[in-house]
Short mmCIF file of C-alpha atoms in Angstrom, two decimals:
data_model
loop_
_atom_site.label_atom_id
_atom_site.label_comp_id
_atom_site.label_asym_id
_atom_site.label_seq_id
_atom_site.Cartn_x
_atom_site.Cartn_y
_atom_site.Cartn_z
CA MET O 1 131.59 -133.62 -247.83
CA ASN O 2 133.03 -130.17 -247.56
CA THR O 3 131.69 -128.47 -244.44
CA THR O 4 133.85 -125.40 -244.67
CA ALA O 5 131.82 -122.24 -244.94
CA PRO O 6 132.55 -120.32 -248.10
CA LYS O 7 135.08 -117.59 -247.45
CA ARG O 8 133.97 -114.04 -247.91
CA PRO O 9 136.34 -111.98 -249.98
CA LYS O 10 138.64 -109.90 -247.77
CA PRO O 11 137.23 -106.38 -247.59
CA THR O 12 139.40 -103.83 -249.29
CA VAL O 13 139.53 -100.07 -249.11
CA ALA O 14 141.60 -99.77 -252.28
CA MET O 15 140.43 -97.46 -255.06
CA SER O 16 140.63 -98.18 -258.76
CA ARG O 17 142.52 -95.72 -260.99
CA ASP O 18 139.18 -94.32 -262.18
CA GLU O 19 138.10 -93.82 -258.56
CA ILE O 20 141.42 -92.13 -257.78
CA LEU O 21 141.00 -89.74 -260.70
CA ALA O 22 137.39 -89.00 -259.71
CA PHE O 23 138.47 -88.26 -256.14
CA LEU O 24 141.25 -85.95 -257.29
CA LYS O 25 138.70 -84.02 -259.33
CA THR O 26 136.85 -83.10 -256.11
CA GLY O 27 139.57 -80.47 -255.61
CA LYS O 28 140.73 -81.05 -252.03
CA PRO O 29 144.10 -79.40 -251.31
CA ALA O 30 147.20 -81.44 -252.12
CA VAL O 31 149.98 -81.90 -249.58
CA VAL O 32 153.17 -82.25 -251.59
CA CYS O 33 156.72 -83.00 -250.47
CA ALA O 34 159.88 -83.24 -252.54
CA PRO O 35 163.60 -83.30 -251.74
CA ASP O 36 165.75 -80.36 -252.83
CA SER O 37 169.27 -80.77 -254.20
CA ASN O 38 170.64 -81.04 -250.64
CA GLY O 39 168.18 -83.77 -249.65
CA ARG O 40 166.11 -81.40 -247.50
CA LEU O 41 162.40 -82.10 -247.71
CA ILE O 42 160.33 -79.15 -248.98
CA ALA O 43 156.61 -79.48 -248.23
CA HIS O 44 153.56 -77.34 -248.98
CA VAL O 45 149.79 -77.50 -249.22
CA VAL O 46 148.69 -76.32 -252.65
CA PRO O 47 145.67 -76.17 -254.93
CA TYR O 48 145.92 -78.10 -258.15
CA ARG O 49 144.13 -78.73 -261.40
CA ILE O 50 143.42 -82.00 -263.20
CA GLN O 51 144.00 -81.84 -266.94
CA GLY O 52 142.47 -84.69 -268.92
CA ASN O 53 141.79 -88.25 -267.80
CA ASP O 54 145.24 -89.82 -267.80
CA LEU O 55 146.18 -90.20 -264.13
CA VAL O 56 149.88 -90.42 -265.02
CA THR O 57 150.04 -86.85 -266.33
CA ALA O 58 146.82 -85.20 -265.10
CA MET O 59 147.95 -83.34 -261.97
CA GLN O 60 149.32 -79.80 -262.11
CA LEU O 61 150.16 -78.30 -258.71
CA SER O 62 149.97 -74.50 -258.35
CA LEU O 63 153.24 -72.89 -257.22
CA SER O 64 151.78 -69.51 -256.34
CA GLY O 65 151.98 -67.97 -252.87
CA ASP O 66 154.34 -69.64 -250.40
CA ALA O 67 154.94 -72.71 -252.57
CA THR O 68 157.40 -71.10 -254.98
CA ASP O 69 160.32 -73.03 -253.48
CA LEU O 70 158.92 -76.46 -254.33
CA PRO O 71 161.75 -78.08 -256.34
CA ALA O 72 161.70 -80.22 -259.44
CA SER O 73 162.36 -83.78 -258.31
CA ASP O 74 162.11 -87.40 -259.41
CA GLY O 75 161.14 -88.46 -255.89
CA ALA O 76 158.06 -86.45 -254.87
CA CYS O 77 155.04 -87.58 -252.89
CA VAL O 78 151.56 -86.03 -253.02
CA ILE O 79 148.70 -86.75 -250.62
CA VAL O 80 145.08 -85.66 -251.11
CA ASP O 81 142.58 -86.80 -248.50
CA THR O 82 139.39 -86.07 -246.62
CA TYR O 83 138.53 -86.96 -243.04
CA PRO O 84 134.88 -86.09 -242.28
CA ALA O 85 134.77 -89.04 -239.83
CA TYR O 86 136.94 -92.10 -239.23
CA ASP O 87 134.67 -94.44 -241.20
CA ARG O 88 134.52 -91.98 -244.12
CA ILE O 89 138.25 -91.38 -244.58
CA LYS O 90 139.17 -91.25 -248.22
CA GLY O 91 142.46 -90.36 -249.82
CA VAL O 92 145.06 -90.76 -252.51
CA LEU O 93 148.83 -91.17 -252.26
CA LEU O 94 150.81 -90.43 -255.40
CA ARG O 95 154.54 -90.80 -255.95
CA GLY O 96 156.47 -89.68 -258.99
CA SER O 97 158.44 -86.87 -260.56
CA LEU O 98 157.79 -83.14 -260.49
CA SER O 99 158.79 -80.84 -263.32
CA ILE O 100 158.34 -77.08 -263.10
CA ALA O 101 156.54 -75.23 -265.89
CA GLY O 102 154.68 -72.00 -266.58
CA ILE O 103 155.57 -68.45 -265.62
CA GLY O 104 154.38 -65.84 -263.15
CA ASP O 105 151.10 -66.58 -261.40
CA ASP O 106 150.60 -69.63 -263.64
CA ARG O 107 153.80 -71.35 -262.56
CA TYR O 108 153.06 -74.97 -261.67
CA ALA O 109 154.62 -78.35 -260.95
CA ALA O 110 153.51 -81.11 -263.28
CA LEU O 111 153.41 -84.49 -261.54
CA ARG O 112 154.25 -87.60 -263.51
CA VAL O 113 152.75 -90.43 -261.45
CA GLU O 114 154.75 -93.63 -261.04
CA HIS O 115 152.84 -95.10 -258.09
CA ALA O 116 149.23 -94.41 -257.09
CA ASN O 117 147.25 -95.72 -254.14
CA GLY O 118 143.76 -94.76 -253.09
CA PHE O 119 141.84 -95.71 -249.95
CA ASP O 120 138.15 -95.32 -249.19
CA PHE O 121 137.00 -96.50 -245.76
CA GLU O 122 133.36 -96.25 -246.82
CA LYS O 123 133.96 -99.38 -248.89
CA LEU O 124 134.11 -101.35 -245.64
CA LYS O 125 130.42 -100.56 -245.05
CA LYS O 126 129.47 -101.90 -248.47
CA THR O 127 131.08 -105.37 -248.07
CA MET N 1 168.11 -75.33 -228.49
CA SER N 2 165.46 -74.69 -231.12
CA SER N 3 163.21 -71.65 -231.01
CA ILE N 4 159.71 -72.29 -232.32
CA PRO N 5 157.54 -69.24 -233.09
CA ALA N 6 154.66 -68.88 -230.65
CA ASP N 7 152.05 -68.84 -233.40
CA SER N 8 153.35 -72.16 -234.74
CA THR N 9 153.37 -73.69 -231.27
CA ALA N 10 149.77 -72.62 -230.70
CA PHE N 11 148.77 -73.98 -234.11
CA LEU N 12 150.42 -77.36 -233.47
CA ALA N 13 148.69 -77.60 -230.09
CA ALA N 14 145.29 -76.95 -231.66
CA HIS N 15 145.42 -79.12 -234.79
CA GLY N 16 145.86 -82.85 -235.34
CA ARG N 17 145.65 -83.53 -239.07
CA ALA N 18 149.16 -84.30 -240.16
CA TYR N 19 151.14 -85.64 -243.10
CA LEU N 20 154.36 -87.48 -242.29
CA TYR N 21 157.17 -87.61 -244.86
CA VAL N 22 160.56 -89.33 -244.87
CA LEU N 23 163.19 -90.14 -247.46
CA ASP N 24 163.34 -93.82 -248.34
CA ALA N 25 166.51 -95.79 -249.06
CA SER N 26 166.46 -94.68 -252.72
CA GLY N 27 166.28 -90.98 -251.83
CA ARG N 28 162.62 -90.65 -252.78
CA VAL N 29 159.91 -89.25 -250.51
CA ARG N 30 157.34 -91.49 -248.84
CA GLY N 31 154.39 -89.96 -247.06
CA TRP N 32 151.27 -90.86 -245.10
CA PRO N 33 148.30 -89.01 -243.59
CA MET N 34 148.37 -89.26 -239.81
CA ILE N 35 146.76 -87.99 -236.63
CA ALA N 36 149.40 -86.20 -234.57
CA ARG N 37 149.49 -84.57 -231.18
CA PHE N 38 151.97 -81.91 -230.09
CA ALA N 39 153.29 -82.94 -226.69
CA ASP N 40 156.57 -82.37 -224.85
CA GLY N 41 158.16 -80.56 -227.81
CA ALA N 42 157.41 -83.36 -230.28
CA LEU N 43 154.72 -84.42 -232.71
CA VAL N 44 153.46 -87.78 -231.47
CA MET N 45 151.75 -90.38 -233.68
CA THR N 46 151.09 -94.11 -233.58
CA SER N 47 150.82 -96.90 -236.14
CA TYR N 48 150.41 -100.65 -236.27
CA ARG N 49 153.87 -102.20 -236.29
CA LYS N 50 152.96 -104.28 -239.36
CA ALA N 51 151.82 -101.27 -241.39
CA PRO N 52 153.72 -100.81 -244.68
CA LYS N 53 154.95 -97.41 -243.54
CA VAL N 54 156.90 -98.76 -240.56
CA PRO N 55 159.91 -100.22 -242.43
CA HIS N 56 160.38 -96.87 -244.16
CA LEU N 57 160.14 -95.03 -240.86
CA ALA N 58 162.56 -97.45 -239.23
CA GLY N 59 165.11 -96.67 -241.94
CA ALA N 60 164.88 -92.89 -241.51
CA THR N 61 166.41 -90.63 -238.88
CA ARG N 62 164.64 -87.41 -239.86
CA ALA N 63 161.12 -86.50 -240.91
CA THR N 64 159.08 -83.60 -242.18
CA VAL N 65 155.51 -83.25 -240.94
CA VAL N 66 152.84 -80.94 -242.35
CA VAL N 67 150.11 -80.08 -239.82
CA THR N 68 147.09 -78.42 -241.38
CA SER N 69 144.00 -76.42 -240.52
CA ASP N 70 140.73 -78.27 -240.29
CA GLU N 71 139.25 -79.18 -243.65
CA GLY N 72 137.53 -76.26 -245.35
CA SER N 73 139.04 -73.61 -243.09
CA THR N 74 139.55 -70.16 -244.58
CA PRO N 75 142.29 -69.09 -244.70
CA PHE N 76 143.77 -72.58 -244.86
CA ARG N 77 146.97 -72.55 -242.82
CA TYR N 78 149.62 -75.17 -242.29
CA VAL N 79 152.82 -75.61 -240.34
CA VAL N 80 155.81 -77.51 -241.72
CA VAL N 81 157.84 -79.20 -239.00
CA GLU N 82 161.32 -80.67 -239.40
CA GLY N 83 163.01 -82.85 -236.82
CA GLY N 84 164.56 -86.08 -235.71
CA LEU N 85 162.45 -89.23 -235.97
CA LYS N 86 162.19 -91.83 -233.24
CA LEU N 87 160.26 -95.13 -233.29
CA THR N 88 159.44 -97.04 -230.12
CA ASP N 89 157.48 -100.27 -229.64
CA ILE N 90 154.52 -99.51 -227.40
CA THR N 91 154.37 -102.02 -224.56
CA PRO N 92 151.23 -102.43 -222.43
CA ALA N 93 153.11 -100.65 -219.64
CA MET N 94 153.32 -97.55 -221.88
CA ALA N 95 149.60 -97.53 -222.77
CA ASP N 96 148.56 -94.95 -220.18
CA SER N 97 151.38 -92.50 -220.91
CA VAL N 98 150.94 -92.72 -224.69
CA THR N 99 147.16 -92.32 -224.32
CA GLN N 100 147.80 -89.25 -222.17
CA ARG N 101 150.09 -87.75 -224.81
CA MET N 102 147.74 -88.48 -227.71
CA HIS N 103 144.35 -87.85 -226.11
CA GLY N 104 144.89 -85.88 -222.91
CA SER N 105 143.72 -86.96 -219.50
CA ALA N 106 140.14 -87.78 -218.62
CA SER N 107 139.99 -84.77 -216.31
CA VAL N 108 141.51 -82.26 -218.73
CA GLN N 109 139.52 -82.07 -221.94
CA SER N 110 141.38 -80.51 -224.81
CA ASN N 111 139.67 -78.73 -227.67
CA SER N 112 139.64 -81.85 -229.80
CA ASP N 113 137.26 -84.45 -231.11
CA TYR N 114 139.87 -87.08 -230.24
CA SER N 115 139.61 -86.45 -226.50
CA ASP N 116 136.23 -87.81 -225.48
CA ASP N 117 136.23 -90.67 -223.00
CA SER N 118 135.10 -93.44 -225.36
CA THR N 119 137.72 -92.55 -227.98
CA ARG N 120 140.43 -92.44 -225.32
CA GLU N 121 139.44 -95.82 -223.89
CA HIS N 122 139.25 -97.40 -227.35
CA PHE N 123 142.70 -96.03 -228.17
CA ARG N 124 144.15 -97.28 -224.88
CA ALA N 125 142.68 -100.77 -225.43
CA ARG N 126 144.37 -100.99 -228.82
CA LEU N 127 147.70 -99.99 -227.27
CA MET N 128 147.31 -102.74 -224.66
CA GLU N 129 147.39 -105.30 -227.49
CA GLY N 130 151.10 -104.51 -227.87
CA LYS N 131 150.89 -104.26 -231.67
CA ARG N 132 151.60 -100.58 -232.15
CA VAL N 133 154.61 -98.30 -232.42
CA LEU N 134 155.07 -94.77 -231.15
CA ILE N 135 156.31 -92.28 -233.75
CA GLU N 136 157.90 -89.11 -232.39
CA VAL N 137 159.23 -86.20 -234.44
CA GLY N 138 161.10 -83.65 -232.36
CA VAL N 139 160.09 -80.15 -233.42
CA GLU N 140 163.42 -78.56 -234.36
CA SER N 141 161.88 -76.04 -236.75
CA ALA N 142 158.31 -75.04 -237.50
CA THR N 143 157.21 -72.65 -240.23
CA MET N 144 153.65 -71.46 -240.74
CA TYR N 145 152.21 -70.83 -244.20
CA ALA N 146 148.85 -70.00 -245.75
CA MET N 147 147.72 -71.96 -248.79
CA ALA N 148 147.33 -69.83 -251.90
CA GLU N 149 143.89 -69.50 -253.43
CA ALA N 150 143.13 -71.85 -256.31
CA ALA N 151 144.16 -70.42 -259.67
#
């Protein structure tokens, strides 16, 4: 007779790709960092827009204001998160390449996502 | 000796939301949201030693940290810090000093929601388990910016 109690699935805070996209559409600022040609890390906090529903190509980071020096790069990292309380932390980490497009006030960095992770601590309450 | 603008120093002392970035072995950026404290000329953070970020941090000698205004602040300001990165295993003997650096002393309340007594004691108890590492980024340069309005 098997007396072992059934194991509960390990709780996870991971987001699905749909959840990641939905979170990004809430419009929190993005904290972006990319290396320049000398390997120096250039970082800024920027607004962004989400175009379409393909996470790989959806994010366009505004390069207006102080963020004009953000370089094109194949090794960028973008973080978008919210921290209303410890048990309600939610966020997304994206890694991929940045290409610069647009002109003037509409200059932006298009992110091509190669790795995406999302975390939602509120999921721990639901398990 | 570095010279950090007074407004950046005051900002770092008053804000704890931080984003830590390093270059990995392939030359790509890795980053993580953190809670940081500005103490003794450095941004101080902690992490579980087994966290996925730690091998990347162990392989880096320099880091960039973005410290931001509180969520929803207007204008939304941030300070970008560059400096040398140091990792140290936190032993139980270090628990009090690290707690002091991250959360202040019980008698001196800072303007922070991380400094109440129960939070401080909970943090110290976790350090006593001996499973965490201290992450220090020396503030060699600090530049303050304001986020542009959304297009």
